[in-house]
Amino acid sequence: MALTVVGSIAFDSVQTPFGARERMLGGSAVHFALAASFFTDVRVVGPVGDDFDPEHLAVLHERGIETEDIERVAGGTTFVWRGHYEHDMNVAHTDDTQLNVFADFQPKLSPGSCEAQMLFLGNIQPELQRDIRRQSSASFAALDSMNLWIETARDSLVAAISEVDCLLLNDAELRMLTERPNLVQAAREAIEIGPDVVVAKRGEYGAALFTADESFAIPGMPLEDVWDPTGAGDSFAGGFLGYLDAVRVTGVHDERSLRQAMAYGSVMASFNVEDFGTARLTHLSEAEIAERLTAFKRLTHFEETPIVR
Amino acid sequence: MALTVVGSIAFDSVQTPFGARERMLGGSAVHFALAASFFTDVRVVGPVGDDFDPEHLAVLHERGIETEDIERVAGGTTFVWRGHYEHDMNVAHTDDTQLNVFADFQPKLSPGSCEAQMLFLGNIQPELQRDIRRQSSASFAALDSMNLWIETARDSLVAAISEVDCLLLNDAELRMLTERPNLVQAAREAIEIGPDVVVAKRGEYGAALFTADESFAIPGMPLEDVWDPTGAGDSFAGGFLGYLDAVRVTGVHDERSLRQAMAYGSVMASFNVEDFGTARLTHLSEAEIAERLTAFKRLTHFEETPIVR
């Protein structure tokens, strides 16, 4: 079992109501990989620049993540994102994005990354996602994207979605993509594009999963200390796909595993936001994960008692 | 067992993306009472005008609701609300409100309404809510309110909240009331005002319940056909408190019942939005309620399996 992730490897500068941090290790591939590493063997694919130091690689290596496909571009500079969050922290405001080494990224997967049974295409340009999907021999591929690509590369994105088994999007983006304000209809429309599984990420409200026949929803864990929401969606995806890879999910009909994966995704996202950047996930134990899974189970538990008059 | 509800009895004119209806029977007390009537004996308190016809009373009587405290004001006109919903239907836009008979409402509860063990103070002027709370000998009282009263009658509202056992508010209003953007902190702050139980209603995202020691959350049922969200929050409250009254909830420590009540509240809200006004709840069976409760249980079900590597 192994999971290959392609996505941004970045230096994030973030300001939230609780403080500010400069040039933290971040990016969709990094947040995803750290979360997934608690469940399965993870391989990261993506470019970095000369400014990417051994200490940054070490963060991944300490979690046992394979980095042979992190391509160090001589003379290049690592992708940079700068953003801030308002008081309610539900929306990220991007202040600056510098693609740098990502501008000319030509992905080339090593045999090990090609052969991984599962593939996650993090939020990057849709044609890059398609290129990587073609190289990979994964039996299960999932894709994340964002409003930018819906607005600027819609046809490419729809083609990329048609080539994967699972689509993960924020619920607002799912509505935007399908032009359906109703989430159930939006999910059905997305399934018609190609994927068997559609996951709507809902931020603090949790997430919902749709297949042609079933729906599953999990609320967000009520958290008192939310320090930095950056990477929560990718941490969710990492827990979700990491678990599915660990149990060797056999497809859309393995509904039991999909439900469990949603719970683990929610658990990993709930940890991610408790500190800046990758800080919480690099200091996280399996025991804490198990404890929070129990808390999630308890959070949503009710007994199905009949009406008594 | 009996439940008294005080709130608006209204004629609603509503426009949604799926159509428009004029002068439908509505109001917080009506939506609440219809939902609660599936669980317990309900008594409605509130004023109406000469334009309130026997056919409107009949809608309540058909559900066995006691209407002796619906005061018909001679020469008066029933409360009127006109509103519309945008494409995504998450926010109600009020186009017109005419208080009419509510402007001079002096509530006077009959002995039967005073003696009901449970009281729901629907969204009306906070001093009216306090007046009614003083008249009632209910052992458990709950209160709903809205942004208007937070902005215009804050001190009265806080006093009213301090005198009840349970507060139900939209999550945005709970944040506004407490000036805490974090929902857990907002709920804790609200509990410090007085109530033992705080319920944050989250529209399509479901609801969350907080006590000093516990939290519970339920997602919204993914619904394909949402015709009219008007009254969803009051239907939720009706199912929630109706169930609590039916099982004679003994207080905040009866966590099992609170959780079950949240599920029934969500079920009733999910039905309410499936047709305009009161149409769905006046054509609803106990079998359908039981079926949807099962669907809710299934919606959120996952097994708590350990990480397997």
XYZ file of C-alpha atoms in Angstrom:
618
model
C 0.000 0.000 0.000
C 1.217 3.505 -0.844
C -0.197 6.886 -1.619
C 1.310 9.430 -3.981
C 0.427 13.092 -3.546
C 1.095 15.882 -5.986
C 0.506 19.446 -4.930
C 2.111 22.605 -3.748
C 5.117 22.627 -1.458
C 5.195 26.144 -0.136
C 6.381 28.723 2.308
C 3.281 30.209 3.915
C 3.096 33.538 5.721
C -0.121 33.687 7.652
C -1.882 36.165 9.883
C -4.836 35.122 12.050
C -6.522 36.858 15.009
C -4.138 34.848 17.200
C -0.847 35.865 15.673
C 1.315 35.860 12.589
C 4.008 33.528 11.256
C 6.470 34.039 8.405
C 7.644 31.429 5.891
C 6.265 28.323 7.535
C 6.528 25.044 5.658
C 3.140 24.540 3.988
C 1.332 23.796 0.763
C -1.340 21.280 -0.139
C 1.078 18.365 -0.641
C 2.776 18.976 2.702
C -0.422 19.239 4.786
C -1.873 16.240 2.978
C 1.259 14.115 3.364
C 1.659 14.778 7.080
C -1.966 13.785 7.761
C -1.842 10.702 5.519
C 1.453 9.563 7.039
C -0.393 8.378 10.153
C -2.222 5.815 8.027
C -0.048 4.692 5.121
C 3.212 5.130 3.185
C 3.226 8.500 1.474
C 5.257 9.803 -1.472
C 5.348 13.529 -2.254
C 5.790 14.866 -5.791
C 6.497 18.539 -6.460
C 9.135 21.190 -7.106
C 11.054 23.324 -4.580
C 13.771 25.937 -4.934
C 17.280 26.467 -3.586
C 15.700 28.033 -0.505
C 14.225 24.674 0.537
C 16.515 23.510 3.325
C 17.307 20.104 4.810
C 15.324 21.129 7.904
C 12.182 21.361 5.746
C 12.765 17.925 4.242
C 13.395 16.635 7.737
C 9.825 17.547 8.769
C 8.596 15.097 6.146
C 11.257 12.468 6.809
C 10.420 12.408 10.499
C 6.964 11.214 9.516
C 8.471 8.585 7.218
C 7.397 10.356 4.034
C 9.262 9.479 0.828
C 10.661 12.625 -0.809
C 12.641 11.258 -3.769
C 10.177 12.993 -6.132
C 10.563 16.390 -4.522
C 12.440 18.044 -7.340
C 14.965 20.692 -6.314
C 15.134 23.249 -9.139
C 18.619 24.778 -9.301
C 18.408 28.560 -9.163
C 14.712 28.380 -8.390
C 12.631 29.721 -5.527
C 9.984 27.771 -3.628
C 6.295 28.603 -4.071
C 5.156 31.345 -1.687
C 1.702 32.069 -0.285
C 0.768 34.947 1.976
C -2.682 35.278 3.458
C -4.753 36.371 6.406
C -7.972 35.462 8.167
C -10.648 37.761 9.554
C -12.154 37.513 12.995
C -14.383 34.539 12.154
C -11.586 32.697 10.290
C -13.963 31.011 7.844
C -12.481 32.581 4.732
C -8.812 32.790 3.759
C -7.829 36.057 2.090
C -4.863 35.679 -0.247
C -2.513 38.659 -0.117
C 0.231 37.295 -2.338
C 0.995 34.205 -4.408
C 4.340 33.607 -6.119
C 4.324 30.460 -8.233
C 8.140 30.520 -8.664
C 9.297 26.958 -9.424
C 5.682 25.922 -10.031
C 5.445 28.176 -13.079
C 7.497 25.757 -15.208
C 6.784 22.523 -13.341
C 6.925 19.471 -15.610
C 6.056 16.561 -13.346
C 7.929 13.289 -13.836
C 6.910 10.548 -11.483
C 9.477 7.973 -10.388
C 8.505 4.305 -10.755
C 7.711 4.139 -7.043
C 5.296 7.066 -7.250
C 3.696 5.736 -10.428
C 3.036 2.376 -8.848
C 1.364 3.616 -5.665
C -2.153 2.222 -5.579
C -3.642 5.564 -4.589
C -3.108 9.066 -5.982
C -4.083 12.463 -4.636
C -4.024 15.377 -7.048
C -3.806 18.396 -4.760
C -4.986 21.834 -5.801
C -2.745 22.769 -8.766
C -3.339 23.665 -12.423
C -5.782 21.068 -13.887
C -3.607 20.200 -16.890
C -0.791 19.300 -14.495
C -3.250 17.094 -12.598
C -4.198 15.352 -15.853
C -0.554 14.847 -16.821
C 0.155 13.192 -13.489
C -2.996 11.054 -13.636
C -1.807 9.720 -16.996
C 1.611 8.796 -15.574
C 0.185 7.067 -12.514
C -1.098 3.511 -12.433
C -3.114 4.132 -9.260
C -6.337 2.168 -8.948
C -7.986 5.011 -7.022
C -7.347 8.698 -7.742
C -8.785 11.727 -5.984
C -8.658 15.405 -6.903
C -9.004 18.701 -5.089
C -9.308 22.089 -6.779
C -10.394 25.657 -6.100
C -12.494 28.559 -7.413
C -9.512 29.961 -9.376
C -9.484 26.946 -11.715
C -13.273 26.833 -11.990
C -13.128 30.422 -13.210
C -10.026 30.308 -15.393
C -9.626 26.702 -16.601
C -13.089 25.216 -16.411
C -12.826 22.814 -19.380
C -9.466 21.452 -18.219
C -10.809 21.023 -14.707
C -13.920 19.161 -15.862
C -11.687 16.874 -17.969
C -9.437 16.268 -14.947
C -12.460 15.491 -12.760
C -13.765 13.035 -15.355
C -10.531 11.047 -15.006
C -10.593 10.498 -11.207
C -12.597 8.316 -8.828
C -13.139 10.886 -6.120
C -13.634 14.658 -6.117
C -13.064 16.759 -2.995
C -14.190 20.388 -3.052
C -15.448 23.045 -0.681
C -19.228 23.059 -0.815
C -19.292 26.598 -2.234
C -16.901 25.483 -4.992
C -18.999 22.410 -5.731
C -22.003 24.700 -6.194
C -19.932 27.025 -8.369
C -18.616 24.180 -10.524
C -22.054 22.707 -11.190
C -24.047 25.947 -11.015
C -26.465 24.184 -8.660
C -27.212 25.980 -5.387
C -28.606 22.771 -3.885
C -25.763 20.615 -2.563
C -27.415 17.262 -3.292
C -28.073 18.269 -6.873
C -24.556 19.698 -7.165
C -23.068 16.419 -5.923
C -25.175 14.398 -8.351
C -24.104 16.647 -11.213
C -20.454 16.205 -10.190
C -20.878 12.430 -10.097
C -22.173 12.605 -13.653
C -18.861 14.150 -14.718
C -17.149 10.914 -13.731
C -16.126 10.370 -10.092
C -17.946 7.736 -8.031
C -17.415 9.648 -4.815
C -17.898 13.372 -4.169
C -16.869 14.949 -0.874
C -18.108 18.431 0.008
C -15.807 20.065 2.556
C -17.702 22.520 4.766
C -15.038 24.104 6.967
C -16.169 24.377 10.577
C -19.416 22.613 9.621
C -17.667 19.356 8.744
C -18.066 17.451 5.504
C -20.567 15.477 3.458
C -19.958 12.533 1.149
C -22.106 11.505 -1.781
C -22.157 8.459 -4.029
C -24.857 7.587 -6.547
C -26.783 5.741 -3.826
C -25.679 7.057 -0.459
C -24.942 10.159 1.540
C -22.955 10.591 4.732
C -22.364 13.728 6.760
C -20.228 14.555 9.743
C -20.295 17.868 11.632
C -17.103 19.687 12.491
C -15.639 19.087 15.925
C -16.505 22.139 18.054
C -13.044 23.509 18.818
C -12.286 26.284 21.240
C -8.761 26.922 20.013
C -8.559 27.467 16.291
C -5.232 29.107 15.545
C -4.748 28.718 11.826
C -7.189 27.085 9.377
C -4.563 26.910 6.585
C -4.291 23.370 5.276
C -7.385 22.036 7.051
C -8.907 20.830 3.779
C -5.694 19.081 2.763
C -5.343 17.521 6.219
C -8.900 16.261 5.822
C -8.021 14.778 2.434
C -4.867 13.218 3.918
C -6.768 11.479 6.711
C -9.542 10.466 4.325
C -7.358 8.962 1.577
C -4.690 7.742 3.967
C -7.273 5.622 5.753
C -8.781 4.399 2.461
C -5.330 3.325 1.296
C -4.592 1.609 4.610
C -7.738 -0.517 4.379
C -7.197 -1.008 0.623
C -10.569 0.408 -0.279
C -12.033 -1.505 -3.144
C -14.242 1.243 -4.518
C -17.448 3.151 -4.122
C -19.379 0.144 -2.841
C -17.083 -0.119 0.191
C -19.334 2.315 2.001
C -18.206 1.259 5.455
C -14.639 2.318 4.702
C -15.733 5.579 3.085
C -17.641 6.511 6.257
C -14.709 5.640 8.497
C -12.407 7.602 6.217
C -14.646 10.674 6.552
C -14.318 10.431 10.322
C -10.522 10.151 10.155
C -10.367 13.041 7.693
C -12.354 15.183 10.108
C -10.099 14.161 12.979
C -6.944 15.172 11.089
C -8.447 18.509 9.996
C -9.486 19.237 13.585
C -5.896 18.791 14.766
C -4.399 20.783 11.897
C -6.160 24.010 12.891
C -5.039 23.870 16.517
C -1.654 25.425 15.777
C 0.081 27.374 13.035
C 1.148 25.620 9.853
C 2.328 22.055 10.355
C 3.098 22.477 14.068
C 0.236 20.375 15.425
C 0.585 17.445 13.043
C 4.317 17.184 13.644
C 3.575 16.801 17.355
C 0.698 14.376 17.203
C 0.407 10.816 18.471
C -1.695 7.891 17.330
C -3.209 7.838 20.814
C -4.451 11.415 20.366
C -5.961 10.478 17.007
C -7.788 7.519 18.547
C -9.018 9.693 21.406
C -10.435 12.310 19.045
C -12.086 9.667 16.883
C -13.912 8.545 20.022
C -14.846 12.160 20.728
C -16.247 12.490 17.192
C -18.251 9.317 17.630
C -19.616 10.663 20.883
C -20.280 14.114 19.405
C -22.771 12.729 16.905
C -24.228 9.875 18.919
C -27.945 9.650 19.573
C -30.273 6.741 20.214
C -33.044 6.040 17.777
C -36.034 5.969 20.116
C -39.634 6.009 18.905
C -42.096 8.805 19.661
C -43.769 8.075 22.999
C -47.041 9.833 23.663
C -47.415 16.679 29.967
C -48.074 19.868 28.005
C -46.130 22.543 26.204
C -47.126 26.184 25.954
C -45.760 28.253 23.087
C -45.890 32.010 22.758
C -44.869 33.619 19.511
C -46.083 35.157 16.321
C -49.184 33.947 14.525
C -48.823 35.415 11.082
C -49.772 35.603 7.467
C -46.591 35.042 5.474
C -46.036 35.988 1.855
C -42.945 34.258 0.607
C -40.985 34.106 -2.609
C -38.348 31.431 -3.192
C -36.606 30.262 -6.391
C -39.383 27.651 -6.639
C -42.402 29.911 -6.502
C -44.361 32.429 -4.472
C -47.258 32.163 -2.057
C -49.448 34.903 -0.574
C -50.843 35.096 2.965
C -50.013 31.596 4.120
C -50.631 30.714 7.756
C -47.260 31.086 9.481
C -45.410 32.642 12.391
C -43.057 31.174 14.967
C -45.834 29.878 17.258
C -47.616 28.143 14.376
C -44.548 26.393 12.933
C -43.436 25.415 16.429
C -46.851 24.131 17.491
C -47.364 21.988 14.408
C -43.966 20.312 14.855
C -44.393 19.820 18.622
C -47.915 18.409 18.182
C -46.433 15.115 16.966
C -44.861 14.627 20.391
C -46.992 16.245 23.095
C -50.039 18.393 23.924
C -49.476 21.928 22.707
C -51.117 25.203 23.691
C -50.641 28.330 21.569
C -50.678 31.830 23.063
C -50.826 34.933 20.865
C -53.016 37.566 19.234
C -54.742 37.487 15.847
C -57.061 39.929 14.065
C -60.506 39.803 12.545
C -58.918 38.442 9.382
C -58.002 35.202 11.128
C -60.587 32.739 9.882
C -61.936 29.456 11.245
C -60.023 27.663 8.467
C -56.752 28.929 9.989
C -57.731 27.741 13.457
C -58.746 24.435 11.905
C -55.137 23.819 10.748
C -54.124 23.853 14.412
C -57.167 21.960 15.672
C -56.563 19.151 13.194
C -53.258 18.550 14.945
C -55.003 18.595 18.337
C -53.479 21.941 19.338
C -55.268 23.900 22.091
C -56.099 27.418 20.886
C -58.078 28.900 23.805
C -55.235 31.400 24.359
C -55.248 32.636 20.784
C -56.716 36.065 21.454
C -58.886 37.477 18.700
C -58.518 41.267 18.820
C -61.726 42.931 17.651
C -61.010 45.398 14.850
C -57.407 44.192 14.676
C -55.354 42.777 11.847
C -53.131 39.694 12.071
C -49.326 40.069 12.010
C -47.947 40.077 8.462
C -44.515 39.083 7.168
C -43.315 39.295 3.606
C -39.936 37.988 2.545
C -37.916 36.332 -0.153
C -34.966 33.998 -0.542
C -32.090 34.214 -2.990
C -30.854 31.376 -5.114
C -29.012 29.616 -2.275
C -31.923 30.072 0.187
C -29.663 30.331 3.227
C -30.727 33.836 4.187
C -34.270 35.198 4.488
C -34.666 38.762 3.257
C -37.517 40.595 4.972
C -39.429 42.889 2.616
C -42.199 43.918 4.966
C -43.279 43.396 8.565
C -46.557 44.683 9.979
C -46.873 44.054 13.704
C -50.599 44.916 13.725
C -52.226 43.206 16.750
C -48.757 42.413 18.130
C -48.028 46.104 18.662
C -50.265 46.258 21.755
C -50.128 42.608 22.792
C -50.577 42.163 26.542
C -50.281 38.433 27.106
C -52.555 36.823 29.681
C -52.072 33.110 30.054
C -55.051 30.911 30.972
C -54.588 28.553 33.919
C -54.038 25.670 31.508
C -51.233 27.479 29.693
C -49.647 28.626 32.966
C -49.544 25.083 34.305
C -47.902 23.427 31.278
C -44.640 21.903 32.430
C -42.754 23.295 29.442
C -42.700 26.751 27.885
C -41.330 27.967 24.573
C -40.847 31.697 24.154
C -40.771 32.158 20.388
C -39.052 35.087 18.742
C -40.957 38.171 20.007
C -40.034 41.318 21.942
C -37.911 40.232 24.965
C -40.000 42.098 27.559
C -43.046 40.158 26.357
C -41.051 36.955 26.749
C -40.172 37.960 30.332
C -43.773 38.825 31.147
C -44.909 35.393 29.964
C -42.102 33.595 31.780
C -43.261 35.264 35.026
C -46.842 34.090 34.486
C -45.855 30.519 33.657
C -45.091 27.847 36.233
C -43.204 25.713 33.696
C -40.305 23.707 35.074
C -38.395 24.042 31.796
C -38.460 27.157 29.621
C -36.715 27.775 26.315
C -36.262 30.955 24.333
C -35.576 31.882 20.718
C -34.691 35.365 19.507
C -33.156 37.169 16.549
C -30.592 39.781 15.496
C -33.222 42.580 15.692
C -33.555 42.200 19.475
C -29.808 41.768 19.976
C -29.353 45.119 18.251
C -32.324 47.054 19.666
C -33.147 45.494 23.056
C -29.955 43.865 24.200
C -30.376 44.370 27.966
C -33.944 43.076 27.924
C -32.895 40.088 25.875
C -30.012 39.219 28.195
C -32.418 39.466 31.142
C -34.901 37.202 29.355
C -32.147 34.679 28.573
C -31.060 34.686 32.218
C -34.549 33.523 33.183
C -34.777 30.421 30.959
C -33.255 26.941 30.975
C -32.520 26.696 27.274
C -31.496 29.189 24.594
C -31.943 28.474 20.887
C -30.316 30.848 18.401
C -28.856 30.791 14.923
C -25.113 30.370 15.227
C -24.468 33.804 13.702
C -26.813 35.353 16.279
C -25.125 33.482 19.106
C -21.820 34.965 17.963
C -23.409 38.400 17.703
C -24.978 38.177 21.148
C -21.757 37.161 22.873
C -19.338 38.977 20.570
C -17.338 35.746 20.334
C -16.522 34.530 16.814
C -15.684 31.054 18.134
C -18.875 29.035 18.586
C -17.675 27.022 21.584
C -16.671 30.194 23.401
C -19.937 31.867 22.374
C -21.935 28.948 23.772
C -19.986 29.003 27.028
C -20.569 32.746 27.349
C -24.308 32.227 26.740
C -24.420 29.501 29.401
C -22.901 31.991 31.838
C -25.900 34.280 31.272
C -28.107 31.597 32.792
C -29.400 28.753 30.603
C -28.108 25.217 31.153
C -28.543 24.303 27.506
C -27.571 26.316 24.427
C -28.563 25.189 20.945
C -26.904 26.779 17.904
C -29.094 26.381 14.833
C -27.009 26.215 11.640
C -29.550 26.102 8.829
C -28.613 23.539 6.185
C -25.588 22.560 8.290
C -27.730 21.198 11.142
C -27.402 22.160 14.783
C -25.085 21.929 17.772
C -25.971 21.650 21.449
C -23.810 22.754 24.355
C -24.073 22.266 28.092
C -21.393 23.108 30.633
C -19.906 19.622 30.183
C -20.992 18.274 26.833
C -21.398 19.057 23.178
C -23.485 17.348 20.534
C -23.747 18.125 16.833
C -25.918 16.857 14.035
C -25.505 17.752 10.358
C -28.452 18.839 8.270
C -30.191 16.158 6.214
C -29.028 16.601 2.598
C -32.296 17.492 0.880
C -32.815 17.753 -2.830
C -36.129 19.566 -2.654
C -36.010 22.632 -0.459
C -39.022 24.768 -1.329
C -39.325 27.232 1.527
C -37.015 27.518 4.543
C -39.455 29.771 6.448
C -40.166 28.316 9.870
C -37.401 25.701 9.779
C -35.868 26.996 13.019
C -39.236 26.980 14.780
C -40.012 23.498 13.474
C -36.646 22.418 14.863
C -37.524 23.946 18.227
C -40.950 22.261 18.129
C -39.502 18.812 17.541
C -36.750 19.429 20.088
C -38.947 20.672 22.942
C -41.914 18.499 21.997
C -39.759 15.423 22.421
C -38.241 16.721 25.675
C -41.732 17.311 27.050
C -42.909 13.864 25.933
C -40.091 12.134 27.816
C -40.479 14.575 30.737
C -36.893 15.698 30.538
C -35.514 16.229 34.003
C -32.890 18.799 33.108
C -29.480 19.365 31.683
C -28.059 16.114 33.063
C -30.548 14.088 30.987
C -28.085 14.144 28.124
C -29.545 11.104 26.406
C -32.874 12.862 25.965
C -31.238 16.098 24.820
C -29.415 14.193 22.074
C -32.556 12.399 20.947
C -34.431 15.703 20.999
C -31.807 17.261 18.698
C -32.385 14.434 16.235
C -36.161 14.902 16.315
C -35.757 18.667 15.955
C -33.632 18.129 12.863
C -36.180 15.689 11.455
C -39.042 18.171 11.855
C -37.025 21.017 10.319
C -36.109 18.816 7.363
C -39.779 18.170 6.648
C -40.812 21.797 7.134
C -38.660 23.046 4.239
C -40.007 20.514 1.738
C -43.097 22.580 0.927
C -44.363 26.134 1.346
C -45.510 27.361 4.745
C -47.187 24.713 6.885
C -48.112 22.461 3.954
C -45.664 19.643 4.666
C -46.280 19.401 8.415
C -50.048 19.315 7.950
C -49.590 16.284 5.703
C -47.069 14.331 7.701
C -47.355 10.950 9.391
C -45.616 9.462 12.403
C -44.341 6.726 10.106
C -42.589 9.310 7.932
C -41.022 10.872 11.032
C -39.737 7.486 12.185
C -38.374 6.751 8.716
C -36.462 10.032 8.567
C -35.079 9.543 12.069
C -33.617 6.269 10.797
C -32.232 8.108 7.773
C -30.589 10.669 10.087
C -29.079 7.905 12.181
C -27.738 6.297 9.025
C -26.518 9.632 7.634
C -24.098 10.127 10.512
C -23.168 6.531 11.237
C -19.569 5.387 11.170
C -17.727 2.625 12.941
C -14.935 3.488 15.303
C -12.129 1.362 13.897
C -8.498 1.744 14.929
C -5.720 2.766 12.568
C -4.387 -0.354 10.882
C -0.944 -0.101 9.337
